[in-house]
Tab-separated table of C-alpha atoms and ligand atoms in Angstrom:
chain	number	residue	atom	x	y	z
A	241	UNK	CA	-24.118	-19.362	-35.217
A	242	UNK	CA	-25.413	-20.551	-31.848
A	243	UNK	CA	-28.709	-22.283	-31.166
A	244	UNK	CA	-31.439	-20.619	-29.103
A	245	UNK	CA	-32.395	-23.766	-27.460
A	246	UNK	CA	-30.401	-25.930	-24.795
A	247	UNK	CA	-31.912	-29.533	-24.285
A	248	UNK	CA	-29.453	-30.677	-21.365
A	249	UNK	CA	-29.029	-28.701	-18.231
A	250	UNK	CA	-28.681	-29.654	-14.289
A	251	UNK	CA	-29.902	-27.891	-11.175
A	252	UNK	CA	-29.370	-28.183	-7.378
A	253	UNK	CA	-32.216	-30.944	-7.688
A	254	UNK	CA	-29.432	-32.921	-8.647
A	255	UNK	CA	-25.582	-32.218	-9.080
A	256	UNK	CA	-25.804	-28.700	-10.833
A	257	UNK	CA	-24.656	-25.729	-8.514
A	258	UNK	CA	-27.556	-23.155	-9.589
A	259	UNK	CA	-30.977	-23.319	-8.243
A	260	UNK	CA	-33.714	-24.112	-10.919
A	261	UNK	CA	-34.907	-20.742	-11.043
A	262	UNK	CA	-31.610	-19.260	-11.057
A	263	UNK	CA	-30.734	-21.533	-13.834
A	264	UNK	CA	-33.682	-20.432	-15.774
A	265	UNK	CA	-32.894	-16.943	-15.631
A	266	UNK	CA	-29.185	-17.214	-16.257
A	267	UNK	CA	-30.460	-19.279	-19.555
A	268	UNK	CA	-32.620	-16.466	-20.487
A	269	UNK	CA	-30.089	-13.911	-20.227
A	270	UNK	CA	-27.553	-15.934	-22.418
A	271	UNK	CA	-30.662	-15.684	-25.033
A	272	UNK	CA	-32.114	-19.522	-24.696
A	273	UNK	CA	-35.770	-19.260	-25.855
A	274	UNK	CA	-36.453	-22.999	-24.995
A	275	UNK	CA	-34.996	-24.546	-22.315
A	276	UNK	CA	-35.145	-28.613	-20.827
A	277	UNK	CA	-34.307	-29.036	-17.436
A	278	UNK	CA	-32.829	-32.541	-17.334
A	279	UNK	CA	-31.694	-33.600	-13.866
A	280	UNK	CA	-30.213	-36.815	-12.958
A	281	UNK	CA	-33.135	-39.124	-11.987
A	282	UNK	CA	-35.471	-36.441	-10.604
A	283	UNK	CA	-38.081	-33.985	-11.717
A	284	UNK	CA	-37.874	-32.166	-8.361
A	285	UNK	CA	-36.760	-29.073	-9.918
A	286	UNK	CA	-39.401	-28.864	-12.582
A	287	UNK	CA	-42.044	-27.190	-10.768
A	288	UNK	CA	-39.790	-24.091	-9.771
A	289	UNK	CA	-37.889	-23.729	-13.192
A	290	UNK	CA	-41.412	-23.781	-14.843
A	291	UNK	CA	-42.372	-20.933	-12.633
A	292	UNK	CA	-39.188	-19.000	-13.486
A	293	UNK	CA	-39.685	-19.564	-17.161
A	294	UNK	CA	-43.075	-18.217	-16.999
A	295	UNK	CA	-41.811	-15.335	-15.380
A	296	UNK	CA	-38.824	-14.685	-18.042
A	297	UNK	CA	-41.261	-15.163	-20.628
A	298	UNK	CA	-39.208	-18.419	-21.901
A	299	UNK	CA	-40.156	-22.140	-22.741
A	300	UNK	CA	-39.483	-24.974	-20.417
A	301	UNK	CA	-39.548	-28.521	-21.463
A	302	UNK	CA	-39.976	-30.702	-18.530
A	303	UNK	CA	-37.254	-33.335	-18.705
A	304	UNK	CA	-35.138	-35.774	-16.942
A	305	UNK	CA	-31.547	-37.536	-17.586
A	306	UNK	CA	-32.033	-40.999	-16.517
A	307	UNK	CA	-29.131	-43.446	-15.581
A	308	UNK	CA	-29.322	-46.778	-17.323
A	309	UNK	CA	-27.245	-49.928	-17.041
A	310	UNK	CA	-26.594	-51.479	-20.370
A	311	UNK	CA	-24.358	-54.358	-21.397
A	312	UNK	CA	-22.092	-53.841	-18.406
A	313	UNK	CA	-22.077	-49.984	-19.122
A	314	UNK	CA	-23.681	-46.911	-17.686
A	315	UNK	CA	-25.571	-44.841	-20.379
A	316	UNK	CA	-27.907	-41.454	-19.871
A	317	UNK	CA	-30.945	-41.304	-21.536
A	318	UNK	CA	-32.904	-37.916	-21.637
A	319	UNK	CA	-36.482	-37.892	-21.395
A	320	UNK	CA	-37.462	-34.533	-22.973
A	321	UNK	CA	-41.087	-33.032	-22.549
A	322	UNK	CA	-42.471	-35.360	-20.335
A	323	UNK	CA	-45.138	-35.105	-17.698
A	324	UNK	CA	-43.623	-34.708	-14.519
A	325	UNK	CA	-46.271	-35.924	-12.514
A	326	UNK	CA	-46.723	-39.266	-14.317
A	327	UNK	CA	-46.967	-41.831	-11.208
A	328	UNK	CA	-44.964	-44.601	-13.092
A	329	UNK	CA	-42.163	-42.052	-13.883
A	330	UNK	CA	-42.204	-41.113	-10.240
A	331	UNK	CA	-42.044	-44.712	-9.228
A	332	UNK	CA	-39.153	-45.674	-11.326
A	333	UNK	CA	-37.457	-42.585	-10.315
A	334	UNK	CA	-37.940	-43.198	-6.856
A	335	UNK	CA	-35.988	-46.608	-7.153
A	336	UNK	CA	-33.001	-44.865	-8.788
A	337	UNK	CA	-32.937	-42.284	-5.718
A	338	UNK	CA	-33.058	-45.291	-3.118
A	339	UNK	CA	-29.965	-46.967	-5.132
A	340	UNK	CA	-28.220	-43.587	-5.054
A	341	UNK	CA	-28.626	-43.546	-1.425
A	342	UNK	CA	-27.212	-46.879	-0.845
A	343	UNK	CA	-24.680	-46.171	-3.374
A	344	UNK	CA	-23.419	-42.973	-1.688
A	345	UNK	CA	-22.958	-44.792	1.653
A	346	UNK	CA	-21.054	-47.434	-0.290
A	347	UNK	CA	-18.880	-45.090	-1.847
A	348	UNK	CA	-18.174	-43.424	1.406
A	349	UNK	CA	-17.079	-46.839	2.926
A	350	UNK	CA	-14.579	-47.467	-0.021
A	351	UNK	CA	-12.984	-44.005	0.628
A	352	UNK	CA	-12.454	-44.766	3.938
A	353	UNK	CA	-10.782	-48.000	2.971
A	354	UNK	CA	-8.567	-45.884	0.882
A	355	UNK	CA	-7.915	-43.922	4.157
A	356	UNK	CA	-10.120	-40.795	3.190
A	357	UNK	CA	-12.504	-40.151	5.914
A	358	UNK	CA	-15.985	-38.196	6.061
A	359	UNK	CA	-16.724	-38.598	2.368
A	360	UNK	CA	-20.457	-39.688	2.718
A	361	UNK	CA	-21.242	-36.913	5.448
A	362	UNK	CA	-19.349	-34.174	3.131
A	363	UNK	CA	-20.996	-35.210	-0.029
A	364	UNK	CA	-24.440	-35.188	1.258
A	365	UNK	CA	-23.758	-31.686	3.104
A	366	UNK	CA	-22.566	-30.623	-0.349
A	367	UNK	CA	-25.469	-32.100	-2.186
A	368	UNK	CA	-28.162	-30.104	0.350
A	369	UNK	CA	-30.969	-32.453	-0.781
A	370	UNK	CA	-32.153	-35.759	-1.636
A	371	UNK	CA	-29.858	-36.995	-4.323
A	372	UNK	CA	-26.416	-37.578	-3.795
A	373	UNK	CA	-24.231	-38.133	-6.967
A	374	UNK	CA	-20.463	-38.715	-7.717
A	375	UNK	CA	-20.028	-34.823	-8.477
A	376	UNK	CA	-20.833	-34.244	-4.687
A	377	UNK	CA	-18.126	-36.509	-3.931
A	378	UNK	CA	-15.774	-34.818	-6.371
A	379	UNK	CA	-16.457	-31.453	-4.863
A	380	UNK	CA	-15.534	-32.692	-1.409
A	381	UNK	CA	-12.403	-34.143	-2.526
A	382	UNK	CA	-11.507	-31.021	-4.166
A	383	UNK	CA	-12.188	-29.115	-0.938
A	384	UNK	CA	-10.004	-31.362	0.958
A	385	UNK	CA	-7.082	-31.239	-1.496
A	386	UNK	CA	-7.100	-34.491	-2.768
A	387	UNK	CA	-7.591	-33.390	-6.125
A	388	UNK	CA	-7.004	-29.863	-8.106
A	389	UNK	CA	-10.306	-29.744	-9.813
A	390	UNK	CA	-13.488	-32.212	-10.555
A	391	UNK	CA	-11.712	-33.492	-13.551
A	392	UNK	CA	-8.786	-34.601	-11.920
A	393	UNK	CA	-11.038	-36.494	-9.403
A	394	UNK	CA	-12.692	-38.698	-12.231
A	395	UNK	CA	-9.385	-39.522	-13.224
A	396	UNK	CA	-8.066	-40.675	-9.859
A	397	UNK	CA	-11.385	-41.659	-7.840
A	398	UNK	CA	-14.577	-42.849	-8.196
A	399	UNK	CA	-13.906	-44.389	-11.592
A	400	UNK	CA	-12.981	-48.421	-12.592
A	401	UNK	CA	-9.900	-49.280	-10.758
A	402	UNK	CA	-9.775	-46.216	-8.439
A	403	UNK	CA	-10.693	-45.668	-4.980
A	404	UNK	CA	-14.450	-44.872	-4.218
A	405	UNK	CA	-15.651	-46.755	-7.266
A	406	UNK	CA	-19.002	-48.589	-7.166
A	407	UNK	CA	-20.369	-50.608	-10.660
A	408	UNK	CA	-23.612	-48.913	-11.327
A	409	UNK	CA	-26.767	-50.978	-10.737
A	410	UNK	CA	-29.220	-48.527	-12.878
A	411	UNK	CA	-32.496	-48.871	-14.739
A	412	UNK	CA	-32.868	-51.220	-17.681
A	413	UNK	CA	-33.015	-49.567	-21.029
A	414	UNK	CA	-36.216	-51.048	-21.888
A	415	UNK	CA	-37.687	-49.569	-18.322
A	416	UNK	CA	-36.380	-46.285	-18.682
A	417	UNK	CA	-37.633	-45.825	-22.217
A	418	UNK	CA	-41.151	-47.293	-20.733
A	419	UNK	CA	-41.227	-44.757	-18.123
A	420	UNK	CA	-40.429	-41.898	-20.453
A	421	UNK	CA	-42.991	-42.779	-23.009
A	422	UNK	CA	-45.361	-43.490	-20.512
A	423	UNK	CA	-44.972	-39.972	-19.346
A	424	UNK	CA	-45.354	-38.437	-23.043
A	425	UNK	CA	-42.035	-37.738	-23.449
A	426	UNK	CA	-39.166	-37.994	-26.140
A	427	UNK	CA	-35.894	-40.193	-25.201
A	428	UNK	CA	-32.783	-39.339	-26.401
A	429	UNK	CA	-29.389	-40.772	-26.009
A	430	UNK	CA	-27.342	-38.499	-24.084
A	431	UNK	CA	-23.663	-37.309	-24.851
A	432	UNK	CA	-22.910	-40.534	-26.878
A	433	UNK	CA	-19.376	-39.987	-27.465
A	434	UNK	CA	-18.920	-39.875	-24.019
A	435	UNK	CA	-19.082	-43.542	-23.622
A	436	UNK	CA	-16.127	-44.174	-25.359
A	437	UNK	CA	-17.883	-47.314	-26.944
A	438	UNK	CA	-16.502	-49.325	-29.904
A	439	UNK	CA	-18.456	-48.179	-33.251
A	440	UNK	CA	-20.125	-51.493	-33.124
A	441	UNK	CA	-21.137	-51.499	-29.601
A	442	UNK	CA	-22.684	-47.904	-29.986
A	443	UNK	CA	-24.492	-48.807	-33.063
A	444	UNK	CA	-25.760	-51.946	-31.185
A	445	UNK	CA	-27.185	-49.436	-28.615
A	446	UNK	CA	-28.673	-47.102	-31.108
A	447	UNK	CA	-30.208	-50.228	-32.817
A	448	UNK	CA	-32.002	-51.197	-29.489
A	449	UNK	CA	-32.745	-47.810	-28.520
A	450	UNK	CA	-34.728	-47.222	-31.962
A	451	UNK	CA	-36.334	-50.875	-31.721
A	452	UNK	CA	-37.802	-49.651	-28.281
A	453	UNK	CA	-39.219	-46.415	-29.691
A	454	UNK	CA	-36.305	-44.132	-28.775
A	455	UNK	CA	-36.376	-41.103	-31.032
A	456	UNK	CA	-33.681	-38.857	-30.188
A	457	UNK	CA	-29.354	-38.688	-30.326
A	458	UNK	CA	-27.858	-35.934	-28.520
A	459	UNK	CA	-25.845	-35.150	-31.524
A	460	UNK	CA	-24.393	-31.425	-30.259
A	461	UNK	CA	-23.182	-31.563	-26.612
A	462	UNK	CA	-20.998	-29.306	-24.317
A	463	UNK	CA	-18.782	-32.584	-23.940
A	464	UNK	CA	-18.477	-33.576	-27.806
A	465	UNK	CA	-15.783	-32.163	-30.169
A	466	UNK	CA	-16.898	-30.794	-33.453
A	467	UNK	CA	-15.538	-34.268	-35.001
A	468	UNK	CA	-17.708	-36.122	-32.604
A	469	UNK	CA	-20.690	-33.997	-33.280
A	470	UNK	CA	-20.303	-35.085	-36.992
A	471	UNK	CA	-19.800	-38.740	-36.361
A	472	UNK	CA	-22.812	-38.528	-34.501
A	473	UNK	CA	-24.864	-36.894	-36.999
A	474	UNK	CA	-24.068	-39.800	-39.209
A	475	UNK	CA	-24.990	-42.242	-36.795
A	476	UNK	CA	-28.472	-40.512	-36.144
A	477	UNK	CA	-29.075	-40.513	-39.956
A	478	UNK	CA	-28.260	-44.189	-40.286
A	479	UNK	CA	-30.706	-44.878	-37.384
A	480	UNK	CA	-33.532	-42.422	-38.259
A	481	UNK	CA	-33.004	-40.690	-35.171
A	482	UNK	CA	-33.729	-36.962	-34.464
A	483	UNK	CA	-30.585	-35.067	-33.400
A	484	UNK	CA	-30.956	-32.922	-30.120
A	485	UNK	CA	-28.376	-30.382	-28.650
A	486	UNK	CA	-27.386	-29.676	-25.083
A	487	UNK	CA	-24.922	-28.043	-22.908
A	488	UNK	CA	-24.968	-30.237	-20.072
A	489	UNK	CA	-24.376	-27.409	-18.190
A	490	UNK	CA	-23.636	-28.033	-14.375
A	491	UNK	CA	-23.103	-24.323	-13.214
A	492	UNK	CA	-20.880	-21.605	-13.622
A	493	UNK	CA	-18.030	-23.488	-11.735
A	494	UNK	CA	-17.211	-25.095	-15.019
A	495	UNK	CA	-16.092	-22.443	-17.389
A	496	UNK	CA	-15.640	-24.862	-20.021
A	497	UNK	CA	-19.424	-25.237	-20.618
A	498	UNK	CA	-21.942	-22.277	-21.112
A	499	UNK	CA	-25.691	-22.113	-21.301
A	500	UNK	CA	-27.031	-21.563	-24.481
A	501	UNK	CA	-23.939	-21.323	-26.669
A	502	UNK	CA	-24.395	-24.560	-28.779
A	503	UNK	CA	-22.941	-24.752	-32.441
A	504	UNK	CA	-25.523	-25.370	-35.026
A	505	UNK	CA	-26.347	-28.938	-36.025
A	506	UNK	CA	-24.226	-30.397	-38.645
A	507	UNK	CA	-25.951	-30.475	-41.956
A	508	UNK	CA	-28.831	-33.196	-42.783
A	509	UNK	CA	-29.831	-33.484	-39.388
A	510	UNK	CA	-33.419	-33.832	-38.344
A	511	UNK	CA	-33.819	-31.467	-35.305
A	512	UNK	CA	-35.823	-32.870	-32.495
A	513	UNK	CA	-36.345	-29.078	-31.707
A	514	UNK	CA	-39.094	-29.398	-34.349
A	515	UNK	CA	-41.037	-31.559	-32.305
A	516	UNK	CA	-41.826	-28.814	-29.882
A	517	UNK	CA	-42.750	-26.249	-31.969
A	518	UNK	CA	-46.347	-26.435	-31.175
A	519	UNK	CA	-47.447	-25.473	-27.745
A	520	UNK	CA	-48.622	-29.122	-27.004
A	521	UNK	CA	-45.924	-29.659	-24.268
A	522	UNK	CA	-46.156	-31.109	-20.922
A	523	UNK	CA	-46.446	-28.963	-17.633
A	524	UNK	CA	-48.280	-25.999	-18.323
A	525	UNK	CA	-45.074	-24.482	-19.996
A	526	UNK	CA	-44.231	-22.731	-23.755
A	527	UNK	CA	-44.786	-19.011	-22.672
A	528	UNK	CA	-42.618	-17.770	-25.528
A	529	UNK	CA	-44.747	-16.130	-28.209
A	530	UNK	CA	-43.470	-15.771	-31.303
A	531	UNK	CA	-44.389	-19.588	-32.059
B	616	AMP	P1	-23.412	-40.318	-11.019
B	616	AMP	O1	-24.380	-40.350	-11.769
B	616	AMP	O2	-23.389	-39.685	-9.420
B	616	AMP	O3	-22.630	-41.360	-11.161
B	616	AMP	O4	-22.503	-39.182	-11.483
B	616	AMP	C1	-22.400	-38.764	-12.907
B	616	AMP	C2	-21.841	-37.140	-13.153
B	616	AMP	O5	-20.516	-37.268	-12.695
B	616	AMP	C3	-22.058	-36.640	-14.310
B	616	AMP	O6	-23.332	-36.602	-14.727
B	616	AMP	C4	-21.028	-35.712	-14.594
B	616	AMP	O7	-21.741	-34.481	-13.766
B	616	AMP	C5	-19.927	-35.925	-13.384
B	616	AMP	N1	-18.611	-36.467	-14.027
B	616	AMP	C6	-18.536	-37.841	-14.848
B	616	AMP	N2	-17.345	-37.752	-15.404
B	616	AMP	C7	-16.838	-36.465	-15.197
B	616	AMP	C8	-15.739	-35.956	-15.441
B	616	AMP	N3	-14.596	-36.731	-16.419
B	616	AMP	N4	-15.459	-34.659	-15.373
B	616	AMP	C9	-16.367	-33.853	-14.683
B	616	AMP	N5	-17.489	-34.457	-14.222
B	616	AMP	C10	-17.758	-35.716	-14.667
B	617	MN	MN1	-23.841	-34.709	-13.570
B	618	MN	MN1	-24.823	-37.468	-18.199
B	619	MN	MN1	-26.022	-34.577	-17.791
């Protein structure tokens, strides 16, 4: 059985390869009835996605995936069903974009030191827009023959101890949750198994997140094994968190992750999906009729 929603996807507004409208079209073709667009640190793709969703007759949850620094580590917090015009949210995201711009130059300088030139310009050209991420550098390095694919880049470059690494200096956890809640959204910890945290550190994160009013945990993720889904379902239950599910789709170039082909939530989960059953969503969306 697969779910008819997908609450974690990327477009060209961040490091995805499909334009927001194209992403929505593909989601519709894949049977998705309610889609969240959750670009990294930007809501710039929401308007186009919402228009395309209306056209296709599916629902769109305006969302974002905020980069957060917590206890010396980067974690990603999803904001779902938020108002993409909220001034405080937009100002917070602007700060992250400014940091990204500096970081991109710094990654370029560090790659130069390792004998790889043109990385900054190359990544910017591949990004096309305002936001430059490590994925754009990864695609540049693959095109230059430094690695066979993006996954290999993230083993040999751009990560701790490797050329091109820059330690993240992102939003605080409390700050990010403040922006999401201020914009009327619901927060969820993205792909929790990806952080490779010890069990106790992850539970510390979830405890703090819950204390700050965070409500969701991405139990089912395109980057989770089935065992990891079950482990995360138990953590969600222990902390009273609602279970979210998302592919973390970045485009058809990564054939190991597909849109809207998510396995069911493990038994006993309280689905975050139910929060969006009514049409009280932000951003003029939810054109799906069946209710
Ligand atoms: P950034 O937010 O710019 O630091 O980049 C983080 C992004 O890099 C993630 O959202 C993924 O798209 C990508 N990424 C990180 N690790 C990997 C990996 N091991 N394989 C493929 N993509 C990765
Ligand atoms: Mn990404
Ligand atoms: Mn992420
Ligand atoms: Mn993501």
